[in-house]
Short mmCIF file of C-alpha atoms in Angstrom, two decimals:
data_model
loop_
_atom_site.label_atom_id
_atom_site.label_comp_id
_atom_site.label_asym_id
_atom_site.label_seq_id
_atom_site.Cartn_x
_atom_site.Cartn_y
_atom_site.Cartn_z
CA UNK Q 215 32.61 89.71 113.09
CA UNK Q 216 30.09 89.83 115.91
CA UNK Q 217 31.11 91.39 119.18
CA UNK Q 218 31.72 89.08 122.15
CA UNK Q 219 28.68 89.08 124.39
CA UNK Q 220 30.54 90.57 127.40
CA UNK Q 221 31.43 93.60 125.25
CA UNK Q 222 27.84 93.92 124.08
CA UNK Q 223 26.57 93.75 127.67
CA UNK Q 224 29.15 96.26 128.96
CA UNK Q 225 28.40 98.76 126.20
CA UNK Q 226 24.64 98.42 126.67
CA UNK Q 227 24.98 98.95 130.42
CA UNK Q 228 27.25 101.97 129.90
CA UNK Q 229 24.76 103.67 127.59
CA UNK Q 230 21.66 102.67 129.56
CA UNK Q 231 19.91 105.62 131.15
CA UNK Q 232 22.07 108.24 129.41
CA UNK Q 233 20.13 111.09 127.84
CA UNK Q 234 22.23 111.58 124.71
CA UNK Q 235 21.74 114.91 122.93
CA UNK Q 236 19.78 114.79 119.69
CA UNK Q 237 21.82 117.52 118.06
CA UNK Q 238 21.10 120.18 115.49
CA UNK Q 239 23.88 120.42 112.95
CA UNK Q 240 25.59 117.52 114.78
CA UNK Q 241 22.61 115.19 114.53
CA UNK Q 242 23.94 112.96 111.74
CA UNK Q 243 27.45 112.81 113.22
CA UNK Q 244 26.09 111.84 116.63
CA UNK Q 245 23.95 109.07 115.19
CA UNK Q 246 26.89 107.74 113.18
CA UNK Q 247 29.17 107.82 116.24
CA UNK Q 248 26.61 105.93 118.35
CA UNK Q 249 26.29 103.31 115.63
CA UNK Q 250 30.06 102.91 115.45
CA UNK Q 251 30.32 102.61 119.24
CA UNK Q 252 27.68 99.88 119.27
CA UNK Q 253 29.58 98.02 116.56
CA UNK Q 254 33.02 98.22 118.22
CA UNK Q 255 32.04 98.08 121.90
CA UNK Q 256 33.78 99.66 124.85
CA UNK Q 257 37.52 98.99 125.19
CA UNK Q 258 38.71 96.05 127.27
CA UNK Q 259 42.13 94.98 128.46
CA UNK Q 260 42.39 92.31 125.75
CA UNK Q 261 42.25 94.91 122.96
CA UNK Q 262 45.69 95.35 121.36
CA UNK Q 263 46.14 99.03 122.23
CA UNK Q 264 44.74 98.64 125.75
CA UNK Q 265 46.86 95.73 126.95
CA UNK Q 266 49.12 98.06 128.96
CA UNK Q 267 46.25 100.13 130.38
CA UNK Q 268 43.05 98.97 132.06
CA UNK Q 269 40.15 100.99 130.58
CA UNK Q 270 37.74 99.97 133.33
CA UNK Q 271 38.43 103.14 135.34
CA UNK Q 272 37.24 105.19 132.37
CA UNK Q 273 33.92 103.38 132.02
CA UNK Q 274 33.02 102.02 135.48
CA UNK Q 275 30.96 104.03 137.99
CA UNK Q 276 33.00 106.68 139.74
CA UNK Q 277 34.34 105.67 143.16
CA UNK Q 278 33.67 107.79 146.21
CA UNK Q 279 36.26 110.49 146.78
CA UNK Q 280 39.00 109.36 149.17
CA UNK Q 281 40.89 112.61 149.54
CA UNK Q 282 40.20 116.35 149.71
CA UNK Q 283 39.58 118.08 146.39
CA UNK Q 284 42.72 119.80 145.11
CA UNK Q 285 42.38 123.18 143.49
CA UNK Q 286 44.71 123.72 140.55
CA UNK Q 287 47.14 126.58 140.94
CA UNK Q 288 46.94 129.27 138.23
CA UNK Q 289 49.47 129.05 135.44
CA UNK Q 290 50.43 131.39 132.61
CA UNK Q 291 49.49 134.32 134.84
CA UNK Q 292 50.38 137.76 133.58
CA UNK Q 293 50.01 136.63 129.96
CA UNK Q 294 47.54 138.42 127.71
CA UNK Q 295 45.05 135.77 126.60
CA UNK Q 296 41.32 135.16 126.10
CA UNK Q 297 40.21 132.89 128.92
CA UNK Q 298 37.23 130.52 128.60
CA UNK Q 299 36.33 128.65 131.79
CA UNK Q 300 34.52 125.34 132.27
CA UNK Q 301 33.58 124.31 135.82
CA UNK Q 302 32.72 120.61 136.18
CA UNK Q 303 32.26 120.53 132.41
CA UNK Q 304 29.80 123.45 132.32
CA UNK Q 305 30.76 126.73 130.70
CA UNK Q 306 31.23 129.44 133.35
CA UNK Q 307 30.41 132.75 131.69
CA UNK Q 308 31.09 134.81 134.83
CA UNK Q 309 34.62 133.45 135.20
CA UNK Q 310 35.38 133.75 131.49
CA UNK Q 311 36.75 136.80 129.72
CA UNK Q 312 34.53 139.05 127.66
CA UNK Q 313 35.70 140.36 124.36
CA UNK Q 314 36.99 138.95 121.12
CA UNK Q 315 40.16 138.51 119.10
CA UNK Q 316 40.47 139.84 115.57
CA UNK Q 317 40.45 137.00 113.10
CA UNK Q 318 39.07 134.48 115.60
CA UNK Q 319 35.43 133.35 115.81
CA UNK Q 320 34.46 131.50 118.99
CA UNK Q 321 31.13 129.84 119.79
CA UNK Q 322 29.97 127.20 122.25
CA UNK Q 323 28.86 123.82 121.00
CA UNK Q 324 25.84 123.95 123.33
CA UNK Q 325 24.62 127.17 121.69
CA UNK Q 326 25.65 126.48 118.09
CA UNK Q 327 24.06 123.03 118.05
CA UNK Q 328 20.62 124.56 118.25
CA UNK Q 329 21.06 125.51 114.58
CA UNK Q 330 20.68 123.16 111.64
CA UNK Q 331 23.60 124.74 109.75
CA UNK Q 332 27.00 125.82 111.13
CA UNK Q 333 30.55 126.13 109.81
CA UNK Q 334 31.58 123.20 112.03
CA UNK Q 335 29.01 120.87 110.45
CA UNK Q 336 31.56 119.37 108.08
CA UNK Q 337 34.05 118.85 110.90
CA UNK Q 338 32.14 117.65 113.96
CA UNK Q 339 32.91 113.95 114.28
CA UNK Q 340 34.60 113.81 110.86
CA UNK Q 341 38.22 113.60 112.01
CA UNK Q 342 37.22 111.38 114.90
CA UNK Q 343 35.51 108.95 112.50
CA UNK Q 344 38.56 108.94 110.19
CA UNK Q 345 40.79 108.25 113.19
CA UNK Q 346 38.97 105.01 113.97
CA UNK Q 347 40.98 103.15 111.31
CA UNK Q 348 42.95 100.98 111.63
CA UNK Q 349 42.51 101.15 115.43
CA UNK Q 350 39.15 101.42 117.19
CA UNK Q 351 38.82 104.36 119.57
CA UNK Q 352 35.44 103.76 121.21
CA UNK Q 353 35.78 106.40 123.93
CA UNK Q 354 36.20 109.02 121.21
CA UNK Q 355 33.11 107.72 119.38
CA UNK Q 356 31.17 107.94 122.64
CA UNK Q 357 32.35 111.53 123.06
CA UNK Q 358 31.06 112.53 119.62
CA UNK Q 359 27.68 110.98 120.43
CA UNK Q 360 27.38 112.32 123.98
CA UNK Q 361 29.19 115.68 124.28
CA UNK Q 362 26.83 118.49 125.24
CA UNK Q 363 29.33 121.34 125.17
CA UNK Q 364 32.72 122.46 124.00
CA UNK Q 365 34.37 125.33 122.15
CA UNK Q 366 34.20 125.85 118.38
CA UNK Q 367 37.02 128.08 117.13
CA UNK Q 368 37.52 129.29 113.57
CA UNK Q 369 40.71 131.26 112.90
CA UNK Q 370 40.96 133.39 109.79
CA UNK Q 371 44.07 135.46 110.62
CA UNK Q 372 47.01 135.54 112.98
CA UNK Q 373 45.53 135.68 116.46
CA UNK Q 374 47.04 138.49 118.55
CA UNK Q 375 46.86 136.45 121.75
CA UNK Q 376 46.25 132.85 122.83
CA UNK Q 377 42.86 131.31 123.50
CA UNK Q 378 42.95 129.71 126.95
CA UNK Q 379 40.48 126.97 127.90
CA UNK Q 380 40.66 126.73 131.70
CA UNK Q 381 39.08 123.76 133.48
CA UNK Q 382 37.93 123.80 137.10
CA UNK Q 383 36.67 120.99 139.30
CA UNK Q 384 34.35 121.85 142.18
CA UNK Q 385 32.72 118.50 142.92
CA UNK Q 386 33.87 114.92 143.48
CA UNK Q 387 31.43 113.34 141.02
CA UNK Q 388 31.75 115.46 137.88
CA UNK Q 389 31.85 113.12 134.85
CA UNK Q 390 32.85 115.53 132.09
CA UNK Q 391 32.46 115.04 128.34
CA UNK Q 392 33.60 117.95 126.12
CA UNK Q 393 34.18 118.21 122.38
CA UNK Q 394 36.23 121.08 120.89
CA UNK Q 395 36.74 121.93 117.22
CA UNK Q 396 39.59 124.12 116.01
CA UNK Q 397 39.56 125.20 112.35
CA UNK Q 398 42.61 127.21 111.28
CA UNK Q 399 42.07 128.67 107.83
CA UNK Q 400 44.79 128.99 105.20
CA UNK Q 401 47.68 131.15 106.39
CA UNK Q 402 46.15 131.74 109.85
CA UNK Q 403 47.81 131.10 113.23
CA UNK Q 404 46.62 130.38 116.78
CA UNK Q 405 48.03 129.39 120.15
CA UNK Q 406 45.60 127.26 122.16
CA UNK Q 407 46.14 126.66 125.89
CA UNK Q 408 44.33 124.06 128.00
CA UNK Q 409 44.86 123.98 131.75
CA UNK Q 410 43.38 122.44 134.86
CA UNK Q 411 41.26 119.50 135.97
CA UNK Q 412 37.86 119.31 134.22
CA UNK Q 413 36.30 116.79 136.61
CA UNK Q 414 36.70 113.58 138.58
CA UNK Q 415 36.56 111.76 135.25
CA UNK Q 416 37.07 113.41 131.89
CA UNK Q 417 36.57 112.53 128.25
CA UNK Q 418 37.73 115.29 125.87
CA UNK Q 419 37.99 115.25 122.08
CA UNK Q 420 39.78 117.94 120.07
CA UNK Q 421 39.32 117.96 116.30
CA UNK Q 422 41.87 120.22 114.61
CA UNK Q 423 41.66 121.10 110.93
CA UNK Q 424 44.80 123.00 109.90
CA UNK Q 425 44.60 124.34 106.36
CA UNK Q 426 47.39 125.11 103.90
CA UNK Q 427 50.05 127.37 105.35
CA UNK Q 428 48.32 127.56 108.75
CA UNK Q 429 49.94 127.12 112.18
CA UNK Q 430 48.50 125.83 115.45
CA UNK Q 431 50.41 125.76 118.75
CA UNK Q 432 48.75 123.67 121.48
CA UNK Q 433 50.07 123.62 125.06
CA UNK Q 434 48.26 121.57 127.70
CA UNK Q 435 49.37 121.28 131.35
CA UNK Q 436 46.90 118.84 132.87
CA UNK Q 437 45.54 119.35 136.38
CA UNK Q 438 47.19 118.15 139.56
CA UNK Q 439 44.32 116.23 141.22
CA UNK Q 440 45.63 112.85 142.38
CA UNK Q 441 42.38 110.99 141.78
CA UNK Q 442 41.58 112.27 138.31
CA UNK Q 443 40.77 109.86 135.49
CA UNK Q 444 41.32 111.35 132.05
CA UNK Q 445 40.91 110.21 128.45
CA UNK Q 446 41.78 112.76 125.77
CA UNK Q 447 41.80 112.39 122.00
CA UNK Q 448 43.46 114.85 119.64
CA UNK Q 449 42.54 114.36 115.97
CA UNK Q 450 44.41 116.61 113.54
CA UNK Q 451 44.40 117.00 109.77
CA UNK Q 452 47.20 119.03 108.17
CA UNK Q 453 47.22 120.74 104.79
CA UNK Q 454 50.18 121.76 102.64
CA UNK Q 455 52.95 123.70 104.43
CA UNK Q 456 50.94 123.71 107.64
CA UNK Q 457 52.35 123.27 111.14
CA UNK Q 458 51.10 121.70 114.36
CA UNK Q 459 52.96 121.72 117.64
CA UNK Q 460 51.22 120.05 120.57
CA UNK Q 461 52.76 119.61 124.03
CA UNK Q 462 51.22 118.05 127.13
CA UNK Q 463 52.55 118.16 130.70
CA UNK Q 464 51.09 115.65 133.15
CA UNK Q 465 51.64 115.53 136.90
CA UNK Q 466 49.66 113.42 139.34
CA UNK Q 467 46.45 111.67 138.33
CA UNK Q 468 45.23 108.13 138.85
CA UNK Q 469 44.80 107.25 135.18
CA UNK Q 470 45.63 109.43 132.19
CA UNK Q 471 45.29 108.28 128.59
CA UNK Q 472 46.26 110.89 125.99
CA UNK Q 473 45.77 109.83 122.38
CA UNK Q 474 46.87 111.79 119.31
CA UNK Q 475 45.89 110.82 115.77
CA UNK Q 476 47.48 113.03 113.12
CA UNK Q 477 46.95 112.90 109.34
CA UNK Q 478 49.46 114.79 107.20
CA UNK Q 479 47.60 115.19 103.92
CA UNK Q 480 49.44 118.18 102.39
CA UNK Q 481 52.98 118.43 101.02
CA UNK Q 482 55.65 120.00 103.25
CA UNK Q 483 53.53 119.75 106.41
CA UNK Q 484 55.09 119.53 109.88
CA UNK Q 485 53.61 117.92 113.00
CA UNK Q 486 55.31 117.80 116.39
CA UNK Q 487 53.57 116.07 119.29
CA UNK Q 488 55.40 115.86 122.61
CA UNK Q 489 54.82 115.23 126.28
CA UNK Q 490 56.49 115.26 129.68
CA UNK Q 491 55.11 113.27 132.58
CA UNK Q 492 56.12 112.92 136.23
CA UNK Q 493 54.43 110.36 138.45
CA UNK Q 494 54.78 109.25 142.05
CA UNK Q 495 53.08 106.24 143.60
CA UNK Q 496 51.61 102.90 142.58
CA UNK Q 497 48.22 104.53 141.85
CA UNK Q 498 49.76 106.61 139.07
CA UNK Q 499 49.27 105.31 135.51
CA UNK Q 500 50.02 107.44 132.45
CA UNK Q 501 49.54 106.37 128.82
CA UNK Q 502 50.52 108.27 125.65
CA UNK Q 503 49.23 106.65 122.46
CA UNK Q 504 50.15 108.36 119.19
CA UNK Q 505 49.46 107.53 115.53
CA UNK Q 506 50.96 109.76 112.80
CA UNK Q 507 50.13 109.13 109.14
CA UNK Q 508 52.22 110.62 106.33
CA UNK Q 509 50.19 110.80 103.12
CA UNK Q 510 52.00 113.56 101.20
CA UNK Q 511 55.44 114.62 100.03
CA UNK Q 512 58.21 115.99 102.22
CA UNK Q 513 56.35 115.73 105.51
CA UNK Q 514 58.12 116.07 108.85
CA UNK Q 515 56.90 114.64 112.14
CA UNK Q 516 58.37 114.39 115.64
CA UNK Q 517 57.16 112.40 118.61
CA UNK Q 518 59.10 113.22 121.79
CA UNK Q 519 57.86 111.74 125.08
CA UNK Q 520 59.65 111.69 128.42
CA UNK Q 521 58.38 110.14 131.67
CA UNK Q 522 59.83 110.33 135.18
CA UNK Q 523 58.44 107.62 137.47
CA UNK Q 524 58.94 106.68 141.12
CA UNK Q 525 57.41 104.61 143.95
CA UNK Q 526 55.65 102.09 141.69
CA UNK Q 527 54.29 104.52 139.08
CA UNK Q 528 53.55 103.14 135.60
CA UNK Q 529 54.17 104.88 132.29
CA UNK Q 530 53.08 103.70 128.84
CA UNK Q 531 54.01 104.86 125.35
CA UNK Q 532 52.49 103.48 122.15
CA UNK Q 533 53.59 105.38 119.07
CA UNK Q 534 53.36 104.67 115.37
CA UNK Q 535 54.59 106.35 112.19
CA UNK Q 536 52.76 105.21 109.06
CA UNK Q 537 54.24 106.32 105.74
CA UNK Q 538 51.90 105.64 102.84
CA UNK Q 539 53.00 104.80 99.32
CA UNK Q 540 53.94 108.00 97.51
CA UNK Q 541 54.79 109.94 100.68
CA UNK Q 542 58.38 110.34 99.56
CA UNK Q 543 60.94 112.51 101.39
CA UNK Q 544 59.18 111.85 104.69
CA UNK Q 545 61.20 112.68 107.81
CA UNK Q 546 59.72 110.90 110.82
CA UNK Q 547 61.31 110.91 114.27
CA UNK Q 548 60.05 109.17 117.39
CA UNK Q 549 61.67 108.94 120.82
CA UNK Q 550 60.17 107.66 124.07
CA UNK Q 551 62.25 107.53 127.22
CA UNK Q 552 61.67 106.97 130.90
CA UNK Q 553 63.69 107.83 133.98
CA UNK Q 554 62.95 105.35 136.75
CA UNK Q 555 63.86 106.76 140.15
CA UNK Q 556 63.48 103.40 141.91
CA UNK Q 557 63.20 99.70 141.17
CA UNK Q 558 59.43 99.49 141.60
CA UNK Q 559 58.24 101.67 138.69
CA UNK Q 560 57.54 100.46 135.15
CA UNK Q 561 57.78 101.86 131.65
CA UNK Q 562 55.98 99.93 128.91
CA UNK Q 563 56.69 100.95 125.32
CA UNK Q 564 55.46 99.88 121.90
CA UNK Q 565 57.16 101.95 119.16
CA UNK Q 566 56.18 101.16 115.56
CA UNK Q 567 57.18 102.10 112.00
CA UNK Q 568 55.15 101.07 108.95
CA UNK Q 569 56.64 102.37 105.70
CA UNK Q 570 55.45 101.95 102.12
CA UNK Q 571 57.69 104.59 100.46
CA UNK Q 572 61.35 104.06 99.59
CA UNK Q 573 62.82 107.56 99.95
CA UNK Q 574 62.30 108.37 103.62
CA UNK Q 575 64.26 109.06 106.80
CA UNK Q 576 62.40 107.54 109.72
CA UNK Q 577 63.70 106.49 113.12
CA UNK Q 578 62.40 105.46 116.49
CA UNK Q 579 63.98 104.73 119.81
CA UNK Q 580 62.90 103.85 123.31
CA UNK Q 581 65.01 103.67 126.46
CA UNK Q 582 64.45 103.22 130.15
CA UNK Q 583 66.99 103.74 132.90
CA UNK Q 584 67.99 105.28 136.19
CA UNK Q 585 69.77 108.49 137.09
CA UNK Q 586 73.35 108.43 135.86
CA UNK Q 587 75.55 107.61 138.83
CA UNK Q 588 78.47 109.34 137.12
CA UNK Q 589 76.53 112.57 136.57
CA UNK Q 590 75.17 112.43 140.12
CA UNK Q 591 78.68 111.93 141.52
CA UNK Q 592 79.96 114.86 139.42
CA UNK Q 593 77.37 117.23 140.90
CA UNK Q 594 77.80 115.88 144.45
CA UNK Q 595 81.56 116.32 144.22
CA UNK Q 596 80.99 120.01 143.54
CA UNK Q 597 78.92 120.57 146.65
CA UNK Q 598 75.42 120.00 145.28
CA UNK Q 599 73.26 118.02 147.71
CA UNK Q 600 71.70 114.78 146.48
CA UNK Q 601 68.13 116.09 146.31
CA UNK Q 602 69.09 119.15 144.26
CA UNK Q 603 71.41 117.11 142.03
CA UNK Q 604 68.68 114.54 141.32
CA UNK Q 605 66.19 117.28 140.46
CA UNK Q 606 68.68 119.01 138.16
CA UNK Q 607 69.36 115.79 136.28
CA UNK Q 608 65.64 115.06 136.07
CA UNK Q 609 64.91 118.47 134.55
CA UNK Q 610 67.77 117.94 132.11
CA UNK Q 611 66.20 114.61 131.11
CA UNK Q 612 62.86 116.30 130.41
CA UNK Q 613 64.42 119.20 128.51
CA UNK Q 614 64.13 117.68 125.02
CA UNK Q 615 60.35 117.43 125.35
CA UNK Q 616 60.03 120.99 126.69
CA UNK Q 617 62.08 122.26 123.77
CA UNK Q 618 59.19 121.32 121.50
CA UNK Q 619 57.28 124.35 122.86
CA UNK Q 620 57.86 127.27 120.50
CA UNK Q 621 57.03 130.03 123.02
CA UNK Q 622 59.84 130.44 125.57
CA UNK Q 623 57.53 132.07 128.13
CA UNK Q 624 55.17 129.09 128.05
CA UNK Q 625 58.09 126.67 128.31
CA UNK Q 626 59.54 128.55 131.28
CA UNK Q 627 56.19 128.48 133.10
CA UNK Q 628 55.97 124.72 132.68
CA UNK Q 629 59.59 124.26 133.70
CA UNK Q 630 58.87 126.16 136.92
CA UNK Q 631 55.82 123.97 137.53
CA UNK Q 632 57.92 120.84 137.07
CA UNK Q 633 60.64 122.12 139.38
CA UNK Q 634 58.06 122.80 142.07
CA UNK Q 635 56.62 119.30 141.73
CA UNK Q 636 60.07 117.72 141.98
CA UNK Q 637 60.92 119.72 145.09
CA UNK Q 638 57.70 118.62 146.77
CA UNK Q 639 58.16 114.96 145.84
CA UNK Q 640 61.88 114.53 146.50
#
């Protein structure tokens, strides 16, 4: 079916004047992605999975900055890790750590793409292309076509320390497009950290290939800039007995859209994707969109998302579990909940189950409500002031999502960051 003319015009205008990279080993994938983008067009509000979120902020020209630039406070300090820094979307070698990790090969997309052959050739754009069905993800296709840099990581053993991708924003007009590839070989293990604000507007794609028996932990506290506009896409493919745990913490931001598309292709695989979000103000809009496909035996997946909203903030959750025929013994769990701290905020949810196997245990639930008056009274009656009591109950509400983080030290650091935010915004 032909695209509506307004979509054609908007996509043409968006691409006009952009010097898209030609690519070396990515050349074919980039050309394919550009062709797919032209066929599907940029997202609009009338698209099914954008009806709760206006994509115009992610494609329109950047507005002039209206507030001072906020510098993200360091997190995970004191932890031994290999730090790779991007400033306004450009790799910052001076700020990055030297050295290497045994069993981990790291290269930059900008450098590797000068070659015609690379280990990432079979991965770049592959998972993104597969993730376009049954739902179009045009911003991800644009990323594959346009990204000039990113980190390519191949893990062949158990990494002794995490790899930390740290983002910095120094200007008000940085429009950042980055594409990372993580390949975890059979039996290998890695912890990947992402922190900070990449730019005024950001489009990031992560393609994660997790082989048989491999484990990948992904923890991502997003930056605290109030005006940031972010679209992220996580595409993951899991082999037999592999594990993925991905957690995202979001505070502040004008528009954040985090998508996760996970394919469980091997028996006995496990995928947990979770998020905690706190938002204050009518300019805050946060969207988690998740699609998990079970295509093997005895797979286990968890989607756990919690949002705390106040003063007109808007939270969105769209989550789906698809169980294909033959994916028997699937255990799929999905929960999305919001805590509304006033009557002006909104939580919009679209949970889905689509099951074609008959021996499964799948459930989903979505709730929205206020602070428990009974619990608040209990704490107040024992001498706890209202502000402290509210913050304690809010942290307790978010606890289930934070429990999805396997490393207690990482979870504690994020819990401290949340507590600080709540104290400032009470």
